[in-house]
CSV table of C-alpha atoms in Angstrom, one decimal:
chain,number,residue,atom,x,y,z
M,1,MET,CA,-38.2,42.9,24.0
M,2,ARG,CA,-36.7,41.6,27.3
M,3,HIS,CA,-38.7,38.9,29.1
M,4,ASP,CA,-38.7,38.8,32.9
M,5,PRO,CA,-39.2,35.2,34.0
M,6,VAL,CA,-40.2,36.3,37.4
M,7,ARG,CA,-43.3,38.0,36.0
M,8,ALA,CA,-44.0,35.3,33.4
M,9,GLU,CA,-47.6,34.3,32.8
M,10,SER,CA,-48.0,30.5,32.4
M,11,VAL,CA,-50.8,28.3,31.2
M,12,THR,CA,-51.4,24.6,31.3
M,13,VAL,CA,-53.2,22.8,28.4
M,14,SER,CA,-53.8,19.2,27.3
M,15,ALA,CA,-51.8,17.7,24.4
M,16,THR,CA,-55.0,17.8,22.2
M,17,HIS,CA,-55.6,21.4,23.0
M,18,PHE,CA,-52.0,22.3,22.2
M,19,VAL,CA,-52.2,20.7,18.8
M,20,ARG,CA,-55.5,22.4,17.9
M,21,HIS,CA,-54.6,25.9,19.1
M,22,PHE,CA,-50.8,26.0,18.5
M,23,SER,CA,-50.9,29.4,16.8
M,24,GLU,CA,-52.6,31.0,19.8
M,25,LEU,CA,-50.4,29.2,22.3
M,26,ARG,CA,-47.3,30.2,20.4
M,27,ARG,CA,-48.1,33.9,21.1
M,28,ASN,CA,-48.8,33.0,24.8
M,29,ALA,CA,-45.3,31.5,25.0
M,30,GLU,CA,-43.9,35.0,24.4
M,31,ARG,CA,-45.3,36.0,27.8
M,32,GLY,CA,-44.7,32.8,29.8
M,33,PRO,CA,-44.4,29.0,29.6
M,34,VAL,CA,-47.1,26.8,28.1
M,35,TYR,CA,-47.2,23.5,30.1
M,36,ILE,CA,-48.5,20.5,28.1
M,37,GLU,CA,-50.3,17.7,29.9
M,38,ASN,CA,-50.7,14.2,28.7
M,39,HIS,CA,-52.9,11.8,30.6
M,40,GLY,CA,-52.9,14.3,33.5
M,41,LYS,CA,-49.2,14.6,33.8
M,42,THR,CA,-47.2,17.6,32.8
M,43,GLY,CA,-44.3,16.4,30.6
M,44,TRP,CA,-43.5,19.3,28.2
M,45,ALA,CA,-43.4,23.1,28.1
M,46,LEU,CA,-43.3,25.6,25.2
M,47,LEU,CA,-41.1,28.6,25.7
M,48,SER,CA,-40.1,31.4,23.3
M,49,ALA,CA,-36.4,31.7,22.6
M,50,GLY,CA,-36.3,35.1,24.3
M,51,LEU,CA,-37.9,33.8,27.5
M,52,LEU,CA,-35.5,30.8,27.5
M,53,ASP,CA,-32.5,33.0,27.1
M,54,ALA,CA,-33.7,35.2,30.0
M,55,LEU,CA,-34.1,32.1,32.2
M,56,ALA,CA,-30.6,30.8,31.2
M,57,GLN,CA,-28.9,34.1,31.8
M,58,GLY,CA,-30.5,34.3,35.3
M,59,ALA,CA,-29.4,30.9,36.2
M,60,THR,CA,-25.9,31.5,34.9
M,61,GLY,CA,-25.7,34.8,36.9
M,62,ASP,CA,-26.7,33.0,40.1
M,63,VAL,CA,-24.0,30.4,39.5
M,64,MET,CA,-21.4,33.0,38.8
M,65,ALA,CA,-22.4,35.0,41.9
M,66,ARG,CA,-22.1,31.9,44.1
M,67,GLU,CA,-18.7,31.1,42.7
M,68,ALA,CA,-17.5,34.7,43.2
M,69,GLU,CA,-18.7,34.6,46.8
M,70,ARG,CA,-17.0,31.2,47.4
M,71,ARG,CA,-13.7,32.6,46.0
M,72,PHE,CA,-14.0,35.7,48.1
M,73,ASP,CA,-14.5,33.6,51.3
M,74,ALA,CA,-11.5,31.5,50.4
M,75,LEU,CA,-9.4,34.7,49.9
M,76,MET,CA,-10.6,36.2,53.2
M,77,ASP,CA,-9.8,33.0,55.1
M,78,ALA,CA,-6.3,32.8,53.7
M,79,LEU,CA,-5.5,36.2,55.3
M,80,THR,CA,-3.7,36.2,58.7
M,81,THR,CA,-5.2,39.7,59.3
M,82,ARG,CA,-8.5,39.7,61.2
M,83,VAL,CA,-11.3,41.1,59.0
M,84,LEU,CA,-14.9,41.7,60.0
M,85,LEU,CA,-17.4,43.1,57.6
M,86,LEU,CA,-20.3,45.0,59.1
M,87,ASP,CA,-23.6,46.3,57.6
M,88,ASP,CA,-24.8,49.9,58.0
M,89,ASP,CA,-26.4,48.9,61.4
M,90,LEU,CA,-22.9,47.8,62.4
M,91,ARG,CA,-23.9,44.1,62.6
M,92,LEU,CA,-21.7,41.3,61.5
M,93,ILE,CA,-22.3,40.0,58.0
M,94,ARG,CA,-18.9,38.2,57.5
M,95,ALA,CA,-15.8,37.3,59.5
M,96,ASN,CA,-12.7,35.6,58.1
M,97,ALA,CA,-11.1,32.6,59.7
M,98,ALA,CA,-8.5,34.7,61.5
M,99,ALA,CA,-11.1,36.9,63.1
M,100,ARG,CA,-13.3,33.9,64.1
M,101,ARG,CA,-10.3,32.3,65.8
M,102,HIS,CA,-9.2,35.5,67.5
M,103,LEU,CA,-12.7,36.2,68.9
M,104,GLY,CA,-13.8,32.6,69.4
M,105,ILE,CA,-16.9,33.0,67.3
M,106,GLY,CA,-18.8,31.0,64.7
M,107,ASP,CA,-21.7,31.4,62.3
M,108,GLU,CA,-24.0,32.1,65.3
M,109,ALA,CA,-22.3,35.5,65.5
M,110,LEU,CA,-23.7,36.6,62.2
M,111,GLY,CA,-26.2,39.4,62.7
M,112,ALA,CA,-24.8,40.4,66.1
M,113,ALA,CA,-23.8,43.9,66.9
M,114,VAL,CA,-20.1,44.3,66.6
M,115,THR,CA,-19.8,45.8,70.2
M,116,ALA,CA,-21.3,42.5,71.5
M,117,LEU,CA,-18.6,40.5,69.9
M,118,LEU,CA,-15.6,42.5,71.2
M,119,PRO,CA,-14.0,42.4,74.6
M,120,ARG,CA,-15.7,44.8,77.0
M,121,GLN,CA,-12.5,46.8,77.4
M,122,HIS,CA,-12.5,47.8,73.7
M,123,GLY,CA,-16.1,47.5,72.7
M,124,GLU,CA,-17.0,51.1,73.1
M,125,LEU,CA,-13.7,52.4,71.6
M,126,ILE,CA,-14.0,50.3,68.5
M,127,GLY,CA,-17.8,50.7,68.3
M,128,ASP,CA,-17.4,54.5,68.2
M,129,ALA,CA,-14.7,54.3,65.5
M,130,VAL,CA,-16.8,52.1,63.1
M,131,ALA,CA,-19.7,54.4,63.7
M,132,ARG,CA,-17.7,57.5,62.8
M,133,THR,CA,-16.4,55.7,59.7
M,134,ARG,CA,-19.9,54.8,58.6
M,135,ASP,CA,-21.2,58.3,59.1
M,136,SER,CA,-18.2,60.2,57.6
M,137,GLY,CA,-16.6,57.8,55.3
M,138,THR,CA,-13.2,58.5,56.9
M,139,THR,CA,-10.7,55.7,57.5
M,140,GLU,CA,-9.4,55.5,61.0
M,141,SER,CA,-6.4,53.7,62.4
M,142,PHE,CA,-5.1,53.3,65.9
M,143,GLU,CA,-3.3,50.8,68.1
M,144,ILE,CA,-4.5,49.1,71.3
M,145,ASP,CA,-3.3,46.4,73.7
M,146,SER,CA,-5.0,43.1,73.1
M,147,ALA,CA,-7.6,42.3,75.8
M,148,LEU,CA,-7.7,38.6,74.9
M,149,TYR,CA,-4.0,37.9,74.5
M,150,PRO,CA,-1.7,39.6,77.1
M,151,ALA,CA,1.5,41.3,75.9
M,152,ARG,CA,0.1,41.6,72.3
M,153,ALA,CA,-0.5,44.9,70.5
M,154,LEU,CA,-3.1,45.3,67.8
M,155,ARG,CA,-3.5,47.8,65.0
M,156,VAL,CA,-7.2,48.5,64.2
M,157,VAL,CA,-8.3,50.1,60.9
M,158,THR,CA,-11.9,51.0,60.0
M,159,MET,CA,-12.8,51.5,56.4
M,160,ARG,CA,-16.0,52.5,54.7
M,161,MET,CA,-17.4,50.0,52.1
M,162,PRO,CA,-20.6,49.8,50.1
M,163,ALA,CA,-23.5,49.4,52.6
M,164,GLY,CA,-21.2,48.9,55.6
M,165,VAL,CA,-17.8,49.1,57.3
M,166,ALA,CA,-14.8,46.9,57.2
M,167,LEU,CA,-13.0,46.4,60.6
M,168,ILE,CA,-9.4,45.2,60.0
M,169,VAL,CA,-7.2,44.1,62.9
M,170,ASP,CA,-3.5,43.3,62.6
M,171,ASP,CA,-1.4,41.6,65.4
M,172,LEU,CA,1.7,43.7,66.0
M,173,GLY,CA,3.2,41.1,68.4
M,174,ASP,CA,4.7,41.8,71.7
M,175,PRO,CA,5.6,45.5,71.8
M,176,GLY,CA,8.2,44.9,74.6
M,177,ALA,CA,9.9,42.3,72.5
M,178,LEU,CA,9.8,44.5,69.5
M,179,ARG,CA,11.5,47.4,71.4
M,180,SER,CA,14.1,44.9,72.7
M,181,VAL,CA,14.9,43.7,69.1
M,182,THR,CA,15.0,47.3,67.8
M,183,ALA,CA,17.4,48.3,70.6
M,184,GLU,CA,19.6,45.2,69.8
M,185,ILE,CA,19.7,46.1,66.1
M,186,GLY,CA,20.6,49.7,66.9
M,187,ALA,CA,23.4,48.5,69.2
M,188,MET,CA,24.7,46.1,66.5
M,189,ALA,CA,24.7,48.9,63.9
M,190,THR,CA,26.7,51.2,66.3
M,191,ALA,CA,29.2,48.4,66.9
M,192,LEU,CA,29.7,47.8,63.2
M,193,ARG,CA,30.3,51.5,62.6
M,194,ALA,CA,32.9,51.4,65.3
M,195,LEU,CA,34.9,48.8,63.3
M,196,PRO,CA,37.7,50.5,61.3
M,197,ALA,CA,37.3,50.3,57.5
M,198,SER,CA,33.9,48.6,57.4
M,199,GLY,CA,30.5,49.3,56.0
M,200,PHE,CA,27.1,47.7,55.8
M,201,GLY,CA,23.8,48.0,54.0
M,202,SER,CA,21.0,45.9,52.3
M,203,ILE,CA,20.0,44.8,48.8
M,204,ASN,CA,16.6,44.0,47.2
M,205,LEU,CA,15.7,40.9,45.3
M,206,ARG,CA,17.4,42.2,42.2
M,207,GLY,CA,20.7,42.5,44.0
M,208,ALA,CA,20.6,46.3,44.0
M,209,ILE,CA,21.5,48.3,47.1
M,210,ASP,CA,18.4,49.8,48.7
M,211,ASP,CA,20.0,51.0,51.9
M,212,ALA,CA,23.6,52.3,52.3
M,213,ASP,CA,24.8,53.1,55.8
M,214,SER,CA,27.1,56.1,56.3
M,215,SER,CA,29.9,53.6,57.1
M,216,LEU,CA,29.6,52.1,53.6
M,217,VAL,CA,29.8,55.6,52.1
M,218,VAL,CA,33.0,56.2,53.9
M,219,LEU,CA,34.5,52.8,53.1
M,220,SER,CA,33.7,53.0,49.3
M,221,GLY,CA,34.4,56.7,48.8
M,222,ALA,CA,31.2,56.9,46.7
M,223,ALA,CA,28.3,59.3,47.3
M,224,PRO,CA,25.0,57.8,48.7
M,225,ALA,CA,23.3,58.6,45.4
M,226,GLN,CA,25.9,56.5,43.6
M,227,LEU,CA,25.4,53.5,45.9
M,228,VAL,CA,21.6,53.3,46.3
M,229,GLY,CA,20.3,51.5,43.2
M,230,ALA,CA,23.6,50.1,42.1
M,231,ARG,CA,24.1,46.4,42.0
M,232,LEU,CA,26.2,45.2,44.9
M,233,GLY,CA,28.4,43.1,42.6
M,234,THR,CA,29.6,46.2,40.7
M,235,LEU,CA,31.4,47.4,43.8
M,236,PHE,CA,34.0,44.7,43.3
M,237,ASP,CA,36.7,44.2,40.7
M,238,VAL,CA,36.1,41.9,37.7
M,239,ALA,CA,38.4,39.2,39.2
M,240,THR,CA,36.3,38.7,42.3
M,241,ARG,CA,32.9,39.9,41.1
M,242,ALA,CA,31.8,36.4,40.1
M,243,VAL,CA,32.2,35.0,43.7
M,244,VAL,CA,30.4,37.9,45.1
M,245,ASN,CA,27.5,37.5,42.7
M,246,ASP,CA,27.4,33.8,43.6
M,247,LEU,CA,27.2,34.7,47.3
M,248,ILE,CA,24.3,37.1,46.5
M,249,GLU,CA,22.5,34.4,44.4
M,250,ARG,CA,22.8,31.8,47.3
M,251,ALA,CA,21.3,34.3,49.7
M,252,LEU,CA,18.4,35.6,47.6
M,253,GLY,CA,17.7,32.3,45.8
M,254,GLY,CA,18.4,29.7,48.4
M,255,GLY,CA,18.2,31.6,51.7
M,256,GLU,CA,21.8,30.8,52.5
M,257,ALA,CA,24.0,33.1,54.6
M,258,GLY,CA,27.7,33.2,53.7
M,259,SER,CA,30.9,35.2,53.3
M,260,THR,CA,33.8,35.5,50.8
M,261,HIS,CA,36.9,37.4,50.2
M,262,ALA,CA,36.9,39.9,47.4
M,263,ALA,CA,38.5,43.1,46.1
M,264,MET,CA,36.5,46.3,46.4
M,265,LEU,CA,36.8,49.1,43.9
M,266,LEU,CA,37.8,52.4,45.4
M,267,LYS,CA,37.6,55.8,43.7
M,268,GLY,CA,41.1,56.8,42.5
M,269,GLU,CA,42.8,53.8,44.3
M,270,ASN,CA,43.7,50.2,43.6
M,271,PRO,CA,41.1,47.6,44.6
M,272,ARG,CA,41.1,46.9,48.3
M,273,PRO,CA,41.0,43.4,49.7
M,274,VAL,CA,37.9,42.9,51.8
M,275,THR,CA,35.6,40.3,53.3
M,276,ILE,CA,31.9,40.5,52.6
M,277,ALA,CA,29.2,38.6,54.6
M,278,LEU,CA,25.6,38.4,53.4
M,279,ALA,CA,22.5,37.0,55.0
M,280,PRO,CA,18.9,36.8,53.6
M,281,ARG,CA,16.3,39.1,55.0
M,282,ARG,CA,13.1,37.2,55.6
M,283,GLY,CA,9.5,38.6,56.0
M,284,ARG,CA,6.0,37.2,56.0
M,285,GLN,CA,6.1,36.7,52.2
M,286,GLY,CA,9.5,35.0,52.3
M,287,ILE,CA,12.9,36.4,51.3
M,288,GLY,CA,12.6,40.0,50.5
M,289,GLY,CA,16.3,40.9,50.1
M,290,ALA,CA,19.5,40.6,52.1
M,291,SER,CA,21.8,42.5,54.5
M,292,PHE,CA,25.5,42.7,54.0
M,293,VAL,CA,28.7,43.7,55.9
M,294,ILE,CA,32.0,44.5,54.3
M,295,VAL,CA,35.2,44.6,56.3
M,296,ALA,CA,38.6,45.6,55.0
M,297,GLY,CA,41.1,42.7,55.0
M,298,GLY,CA,41.2,39.2,53.7
M,299,ASP,CA,42.9,37.3,50.9
M,300,ARG,CA,41.8,38.7,47.5
M,301,GLY,CA,40.0,36.1,45.4
M,302,ALA,CA,39.9,33.4,48.1
M,303,ALA,CA,36.5,31.9,48.7
């Protein structure tokens, strides 16, 4: 039988009464605590083992729930993404640190309608999106210009969750600057392809090629399928492979850019002297790989 401490029936008796009527009170302890008074002060209580276990489990559950909530808050606050959790009435029940900083809000905002917390320019647009997600369960994603921070773009995602909606906002940065960087990278790639006998690509953290430009295909004489997935070091002869692998290790392990001379293996030909340059590719989570350029020419084996 499971005992519910919330509905427990308790009685209070004197110490003398407890001694004289122990058998009866023992049965009462199955339903609720028996408090024992001595000289008008309650100092003891009799509980059945089942009722005591139920009380202990309830207390343990509360502690675990509070600890889980504390860890969830810490995880939320560690995110750079802005996250607002809304109830089914689209009122705020939790906002992580990034969202609070972005909107300039504190605990006083809890319980407020989400549209009241957002800039007027976007309140209706985002409010309609979270309402549609609540009603249909469909995730929505769209981009807007930030109303609070000029020249910043935001990606907004609305997701259904139990008894509410999650509003997730990522800062995409300055779209103009992003377009400028993209154009610069494109121009650099075009310039590299214009170099005679050169090729470029990128490797992942295992040192395997994950992107092989068409120029690398021409330089190596290998098919794209043969290059992608192959370890970069295997493109070079045994005599110079060690220095290339060392260059790769310094880039991926230490974040160091560098270059070296080596001899590149070519299908049906003698190894070709080349110079290879490598630079780490950094992201939000740290080094995620490296980019490389190979140009024909150089002293074979020289570092």
